[in-house]
CSV table of C-alpha atoms in Angstrom, one decimal:
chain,number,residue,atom,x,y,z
A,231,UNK,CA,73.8,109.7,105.3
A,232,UNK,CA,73.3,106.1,104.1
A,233,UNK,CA,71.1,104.6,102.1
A,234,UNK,CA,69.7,102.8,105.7
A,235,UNK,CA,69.9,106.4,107.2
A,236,UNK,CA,66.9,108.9,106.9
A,237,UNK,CA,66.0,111.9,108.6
A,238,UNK,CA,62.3,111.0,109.3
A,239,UNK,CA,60.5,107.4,109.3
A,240,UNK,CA,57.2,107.5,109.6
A,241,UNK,CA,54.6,104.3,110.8
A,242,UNK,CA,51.6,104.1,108.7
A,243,UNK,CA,50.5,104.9,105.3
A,244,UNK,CA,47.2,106.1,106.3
A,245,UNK,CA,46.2,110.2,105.9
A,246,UNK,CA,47.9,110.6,108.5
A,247,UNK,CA,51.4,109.5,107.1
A,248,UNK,CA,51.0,110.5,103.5
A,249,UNK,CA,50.3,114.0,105.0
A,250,UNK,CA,53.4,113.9,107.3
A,251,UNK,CA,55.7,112.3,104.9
A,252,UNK,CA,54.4,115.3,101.9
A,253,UNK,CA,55.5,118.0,104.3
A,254,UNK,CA,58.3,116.4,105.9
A,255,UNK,CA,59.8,115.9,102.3
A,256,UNK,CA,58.7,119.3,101.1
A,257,UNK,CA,60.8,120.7,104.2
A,258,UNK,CA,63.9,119.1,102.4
A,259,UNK,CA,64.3,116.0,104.6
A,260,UNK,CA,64.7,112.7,103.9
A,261,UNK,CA,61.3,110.9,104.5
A,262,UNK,CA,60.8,106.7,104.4
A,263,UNK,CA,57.2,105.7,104.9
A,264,UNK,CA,57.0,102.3,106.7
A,265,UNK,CA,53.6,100.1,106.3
A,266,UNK,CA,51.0,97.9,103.3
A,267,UNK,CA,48.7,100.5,102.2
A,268,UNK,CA,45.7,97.9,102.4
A,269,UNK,CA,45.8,98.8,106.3
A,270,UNK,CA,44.8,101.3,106.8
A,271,UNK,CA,40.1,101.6,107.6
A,272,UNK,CA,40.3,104.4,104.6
A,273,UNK,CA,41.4,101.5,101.8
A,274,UNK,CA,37.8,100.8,101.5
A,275,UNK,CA,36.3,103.5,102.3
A,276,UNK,CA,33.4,105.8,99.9
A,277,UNK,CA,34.4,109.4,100.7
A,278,UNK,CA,31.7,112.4,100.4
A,279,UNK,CA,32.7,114.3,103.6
A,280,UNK,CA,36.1,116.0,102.6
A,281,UNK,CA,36.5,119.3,101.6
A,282,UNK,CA,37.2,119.7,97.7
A,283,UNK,CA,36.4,116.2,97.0
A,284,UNK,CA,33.0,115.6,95.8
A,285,UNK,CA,33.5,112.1,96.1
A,286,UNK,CA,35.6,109.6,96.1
A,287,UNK,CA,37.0,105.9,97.3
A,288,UNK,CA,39.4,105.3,99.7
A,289,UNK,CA,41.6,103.6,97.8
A,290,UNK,CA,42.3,105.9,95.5
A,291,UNK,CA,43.0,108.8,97.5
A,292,UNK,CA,45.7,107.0,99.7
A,293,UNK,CA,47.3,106.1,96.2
A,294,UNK,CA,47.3,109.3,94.7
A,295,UNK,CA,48.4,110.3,98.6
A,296,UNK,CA,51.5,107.9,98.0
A,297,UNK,CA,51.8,109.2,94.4
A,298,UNK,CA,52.3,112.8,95.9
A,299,UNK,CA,54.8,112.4,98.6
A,300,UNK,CA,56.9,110.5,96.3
A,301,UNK,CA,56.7,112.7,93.6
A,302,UNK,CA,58.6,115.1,96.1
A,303,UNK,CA,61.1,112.8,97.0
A,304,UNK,CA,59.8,110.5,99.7
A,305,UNK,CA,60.9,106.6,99.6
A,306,UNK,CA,58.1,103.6,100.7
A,307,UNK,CA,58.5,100.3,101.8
A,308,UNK,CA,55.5,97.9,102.1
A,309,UNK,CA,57.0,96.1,105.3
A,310,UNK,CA,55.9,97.0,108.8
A,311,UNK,CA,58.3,97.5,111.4
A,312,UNK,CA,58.3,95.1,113.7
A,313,UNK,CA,60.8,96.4,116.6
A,314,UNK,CA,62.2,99.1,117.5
A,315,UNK,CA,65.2,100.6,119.7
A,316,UNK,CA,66.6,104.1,120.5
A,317,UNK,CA,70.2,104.1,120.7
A,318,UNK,CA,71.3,108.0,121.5
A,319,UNK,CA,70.0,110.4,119.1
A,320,UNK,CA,69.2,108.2,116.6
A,321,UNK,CA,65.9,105.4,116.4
A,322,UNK,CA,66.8,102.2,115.0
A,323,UNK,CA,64.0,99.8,113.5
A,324,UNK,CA,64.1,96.4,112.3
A,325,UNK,CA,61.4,95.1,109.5
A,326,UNK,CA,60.1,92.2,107.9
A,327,UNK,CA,62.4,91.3,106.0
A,328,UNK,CA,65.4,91.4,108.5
A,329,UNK,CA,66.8,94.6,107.0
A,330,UNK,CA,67.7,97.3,109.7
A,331,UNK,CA,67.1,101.3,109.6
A,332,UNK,CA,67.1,104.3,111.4
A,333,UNK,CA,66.5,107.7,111.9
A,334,UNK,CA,66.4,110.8,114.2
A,335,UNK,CA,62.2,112.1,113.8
A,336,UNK,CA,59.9,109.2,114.0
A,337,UNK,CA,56.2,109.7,113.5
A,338,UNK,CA,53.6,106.9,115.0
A,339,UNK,CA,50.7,107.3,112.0
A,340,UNK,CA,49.5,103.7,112.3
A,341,UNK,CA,45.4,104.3,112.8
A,342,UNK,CA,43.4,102.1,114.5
A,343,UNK,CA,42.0,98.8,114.5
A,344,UNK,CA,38.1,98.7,114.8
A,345,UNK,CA,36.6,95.9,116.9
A,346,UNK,CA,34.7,93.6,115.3
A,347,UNK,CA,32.0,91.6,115.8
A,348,UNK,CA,33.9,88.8,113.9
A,349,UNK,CA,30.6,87.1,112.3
A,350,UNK,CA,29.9,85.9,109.1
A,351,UNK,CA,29.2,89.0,106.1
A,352,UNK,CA,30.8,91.5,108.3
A,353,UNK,CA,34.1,91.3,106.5
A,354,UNK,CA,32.6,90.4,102.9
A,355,UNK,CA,30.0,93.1,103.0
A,356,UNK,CA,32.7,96.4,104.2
A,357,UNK,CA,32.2,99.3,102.1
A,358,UNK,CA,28.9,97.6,100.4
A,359,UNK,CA,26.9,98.2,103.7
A,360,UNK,CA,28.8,97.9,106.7
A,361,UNK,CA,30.8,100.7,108.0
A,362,UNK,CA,32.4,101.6,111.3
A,363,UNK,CA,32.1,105.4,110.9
A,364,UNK,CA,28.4,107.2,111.5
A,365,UNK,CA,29.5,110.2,111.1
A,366,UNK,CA,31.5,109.2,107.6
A,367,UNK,CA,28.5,107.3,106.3
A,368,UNK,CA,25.2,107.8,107.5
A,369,UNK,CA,24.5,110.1,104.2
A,370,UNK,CA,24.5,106.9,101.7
A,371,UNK,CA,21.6,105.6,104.1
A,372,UNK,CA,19.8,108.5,103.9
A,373,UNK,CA,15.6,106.9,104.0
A,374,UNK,CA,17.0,103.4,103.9
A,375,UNK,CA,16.7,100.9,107.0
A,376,UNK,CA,19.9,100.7,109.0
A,377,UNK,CA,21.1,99.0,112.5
A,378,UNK,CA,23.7,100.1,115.0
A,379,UNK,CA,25.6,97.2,116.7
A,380,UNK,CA,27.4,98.4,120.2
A,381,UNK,CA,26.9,99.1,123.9
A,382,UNK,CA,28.5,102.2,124.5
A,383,UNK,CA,28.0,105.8,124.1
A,384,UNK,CA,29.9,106.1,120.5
A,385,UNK,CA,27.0,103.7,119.3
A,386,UNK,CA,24.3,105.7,121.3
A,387,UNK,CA,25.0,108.9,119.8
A,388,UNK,CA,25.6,106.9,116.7
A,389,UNK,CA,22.2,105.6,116.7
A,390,UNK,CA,20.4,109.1,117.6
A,391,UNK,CA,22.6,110.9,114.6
A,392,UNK,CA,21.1,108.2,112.1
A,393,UNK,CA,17.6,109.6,113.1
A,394,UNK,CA,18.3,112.7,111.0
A,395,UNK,CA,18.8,110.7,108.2
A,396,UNK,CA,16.4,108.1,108.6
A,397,UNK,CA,13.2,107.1,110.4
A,398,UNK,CA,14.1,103.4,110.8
A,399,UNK,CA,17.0,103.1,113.0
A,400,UNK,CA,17.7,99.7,115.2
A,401,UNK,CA,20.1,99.6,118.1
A,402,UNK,CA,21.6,95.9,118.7
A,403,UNK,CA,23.6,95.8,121.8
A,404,UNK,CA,24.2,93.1,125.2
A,405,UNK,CA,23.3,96.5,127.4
A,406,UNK,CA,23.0,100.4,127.1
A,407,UNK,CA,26.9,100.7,129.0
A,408,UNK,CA,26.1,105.0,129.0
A,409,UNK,CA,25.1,107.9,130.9
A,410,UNK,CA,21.5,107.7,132.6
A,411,UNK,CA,21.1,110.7,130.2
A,412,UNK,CA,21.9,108.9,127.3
A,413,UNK,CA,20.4,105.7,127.8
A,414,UNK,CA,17.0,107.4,128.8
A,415,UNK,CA,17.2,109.3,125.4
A,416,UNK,CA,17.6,106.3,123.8
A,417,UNK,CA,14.7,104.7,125.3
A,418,UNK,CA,12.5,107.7,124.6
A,419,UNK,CA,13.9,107.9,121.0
A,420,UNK,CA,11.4,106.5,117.6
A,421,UNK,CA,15.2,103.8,117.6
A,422,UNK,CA,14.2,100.3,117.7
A,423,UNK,CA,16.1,99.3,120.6
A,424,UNK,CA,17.1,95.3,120.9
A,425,UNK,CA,18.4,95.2,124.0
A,426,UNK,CA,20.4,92.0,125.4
A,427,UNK,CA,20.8,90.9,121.9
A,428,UNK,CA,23.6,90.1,119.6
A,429,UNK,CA,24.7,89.9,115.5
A,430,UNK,CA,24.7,86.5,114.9
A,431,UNK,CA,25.1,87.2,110.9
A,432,UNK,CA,25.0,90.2,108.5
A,433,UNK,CA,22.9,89.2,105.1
A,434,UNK,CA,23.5,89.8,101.6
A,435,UNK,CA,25.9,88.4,99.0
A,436,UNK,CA,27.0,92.1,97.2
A,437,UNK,CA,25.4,94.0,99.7
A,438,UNK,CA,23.9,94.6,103.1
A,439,UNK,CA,20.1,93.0,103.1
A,440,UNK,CA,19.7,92.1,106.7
A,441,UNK,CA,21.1,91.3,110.3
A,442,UNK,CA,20.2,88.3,111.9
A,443,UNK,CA,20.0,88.6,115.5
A,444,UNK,CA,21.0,85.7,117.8
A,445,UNK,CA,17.3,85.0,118.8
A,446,UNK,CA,16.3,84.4,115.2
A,447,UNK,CA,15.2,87.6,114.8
A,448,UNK,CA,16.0,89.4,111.1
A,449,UNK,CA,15.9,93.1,110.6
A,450,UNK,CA,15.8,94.1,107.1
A,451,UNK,CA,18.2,97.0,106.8
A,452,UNK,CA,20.4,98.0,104.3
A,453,UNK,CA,23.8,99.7,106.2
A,454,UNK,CA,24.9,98.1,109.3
A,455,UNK,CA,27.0,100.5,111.8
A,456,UNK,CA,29.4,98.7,113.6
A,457,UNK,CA,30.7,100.7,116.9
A,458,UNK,CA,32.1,98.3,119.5
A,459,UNK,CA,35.4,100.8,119.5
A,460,UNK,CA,38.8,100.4,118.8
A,461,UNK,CA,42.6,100.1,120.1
A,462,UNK,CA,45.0,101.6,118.5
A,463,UNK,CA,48.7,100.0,117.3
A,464,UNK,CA,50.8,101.2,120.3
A,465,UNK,CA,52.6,98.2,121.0
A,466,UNK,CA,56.1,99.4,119.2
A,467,UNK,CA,55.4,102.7,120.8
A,468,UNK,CA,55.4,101.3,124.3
A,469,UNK,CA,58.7,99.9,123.9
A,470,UNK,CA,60.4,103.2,123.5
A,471,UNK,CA,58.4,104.7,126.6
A,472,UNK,CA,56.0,106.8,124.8
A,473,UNK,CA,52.6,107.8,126.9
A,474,UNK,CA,49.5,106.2,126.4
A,475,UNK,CA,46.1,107.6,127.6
A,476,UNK,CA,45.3,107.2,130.8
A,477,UNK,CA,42.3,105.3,130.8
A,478,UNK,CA,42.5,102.9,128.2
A,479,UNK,CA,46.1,102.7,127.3
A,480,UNK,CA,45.2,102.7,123.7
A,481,UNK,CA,46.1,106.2,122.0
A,482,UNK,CA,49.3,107.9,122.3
A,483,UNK,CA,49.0,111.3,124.3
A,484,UNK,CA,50.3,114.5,122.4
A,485,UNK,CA,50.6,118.4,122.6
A,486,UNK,CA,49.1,120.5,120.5
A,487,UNK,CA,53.0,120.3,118.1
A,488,UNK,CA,52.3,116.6,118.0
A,489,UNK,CA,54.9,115.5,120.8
A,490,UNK,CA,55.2,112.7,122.5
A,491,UNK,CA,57.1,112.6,126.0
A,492,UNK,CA,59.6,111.3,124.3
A,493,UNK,CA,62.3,113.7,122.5
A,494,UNK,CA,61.8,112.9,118.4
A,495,UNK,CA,59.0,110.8,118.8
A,496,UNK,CA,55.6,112.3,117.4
A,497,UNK,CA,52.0,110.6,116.3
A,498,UNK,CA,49.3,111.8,113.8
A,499,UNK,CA,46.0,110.4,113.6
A,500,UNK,CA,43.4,108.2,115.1
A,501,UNK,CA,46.5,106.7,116.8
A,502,UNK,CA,45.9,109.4,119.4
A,503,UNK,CA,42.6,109.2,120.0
A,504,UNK,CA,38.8,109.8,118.8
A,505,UNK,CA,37.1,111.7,117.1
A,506,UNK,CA,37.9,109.8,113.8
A,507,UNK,CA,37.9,111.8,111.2
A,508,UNK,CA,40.2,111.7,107.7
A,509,UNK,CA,40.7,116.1,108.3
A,510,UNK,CA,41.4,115.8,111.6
A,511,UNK,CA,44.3,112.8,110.9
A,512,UNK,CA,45.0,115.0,108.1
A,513,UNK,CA,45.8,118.0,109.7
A,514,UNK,CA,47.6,116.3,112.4
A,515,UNK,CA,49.6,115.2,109.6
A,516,UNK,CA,50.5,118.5,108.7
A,517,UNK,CA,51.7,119.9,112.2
């Protein structure tokens, strides 16, 4: 095998891939991990929910991650792929850079990219207030003000699971797009509910001090959940034929192994679908 030839490439250097690529390497193959680290929604991330780890930053656990894998023999290259073609049994990808490699496993581990709202702070202010994971962060809020910008049922029950945390929840969105169920919980919920409204801004200089609303309107909270979705990276996937979920056409369908309906093609991660969770991307990783 040449120094263009591996055994497994995988897409993404998220948990997901740095999992995968540890016990693909550890199995005695020969791993390359495609993708810039600085990707992947963990980079900044403050992580308290994992087991064994008390606490720590995103960044750091996807480089120790990458330290890991390598130190068992696996090879990274900080370009992403940018096509890809199956020719027989093996899967030939072309880079950045020009150069052209292939392989005969290939693992989709690319994530997800959250919608944004796309207004001023939102990007300055990540990890020092805004968030796009409830369930990841609600516990640095806990008795502080917070807001939940987003219309559908992920920011709902995003909303009502801040309430254990906090008494002052706000809920920004154009329309309750839910259940009747949901919605009416909402409306019968303590949540300040600003209906019709949008984020026009989010405040603060090194960390969250307020939203202002597109009526003028400023709500003094400190975290700022943003859950408007997301769409995963499937575009190379498609190419090659691989299943995407029925309804949206956003995550790659899997069995229980990982597969994809296409022979030596698997994905690990948010890539196929919520709930988004590092353990669960994690243990996909693993399988």
């Amino acid at each position: 095998m040449n120094s263009n030839e591996f055994d497994v490439i995988i897409l993404g250097t998220g948990p997901a891939g740095l999992q995968a690529a540890i016990h693909a390497v550890r199995s005695k193959a020969s791993v390359l991990v495609l993708g810039k680290q600085h990707k992947s929604s963990l980079y900044r991330a403050h992580i308290e929910n994992y087991c064994c780890l008390s606490k720590i930053d995103g960044e750091t656990l996807l480089q120790d991650g990458r330290k890991q894998a390598e130190h068992f023999g696996a090879t990274f290259l900080d370009e992403d792929a940018v096509e890809i073609k199956q020719q027989d049994s093996w899967f030939q990808l072309k880079v950045e850079s020009g150069k052209e490699i292939q392989c005969r496993t290939l693992i989709f581990a690319l994530g997800v990219s959250r919608n944004k709202l796309n207004v001023r702070g939102e990007k300055e202010l990540l990890g020092r207030g805004v968030s796009y994971c409830v369930d990841c962060d609600a516990n640095f809020y806990r008795d502080e003000p917070v807001a939940v910008a987003g219309s559908e049922s992920a920011a709902l029950t995003g909303a009502l699971t801040l309430l254990f945390y906090t008494k002052e929840v706000h809920l920004v969105c154009s329309n309750l797009e839910a259940t009747e169920a949901l919605a009416k919980q909402i409306r019968e919920s303590p949540i300040h509910l600003h209906e019709g409204r949008k984020v026009k801004q989010i405040l603060g200089e090194s960390a969250v001090e307020g939203l202002l609303l597109d009526d003028g309107t400023t709500l003094n909270v400190k975290g700022v959940f943003i859950e408007l979705g997301a769409k995963g990276a499937i575009e190379l996937a498609g190419t090659l034929g691989v299943a995407m979920d029925p309804e949206s056409f956003k995550y790659i369908v899997t069995n229980k192994k990982q597969e994809t309906n296409v022979p030596g093609v698997y994905a690990a991660g948010d890539i196929t679908g919520p709930p988004w969770q590092m353990a669960i991307a994690v243990g996909q990783g693993c399988v």
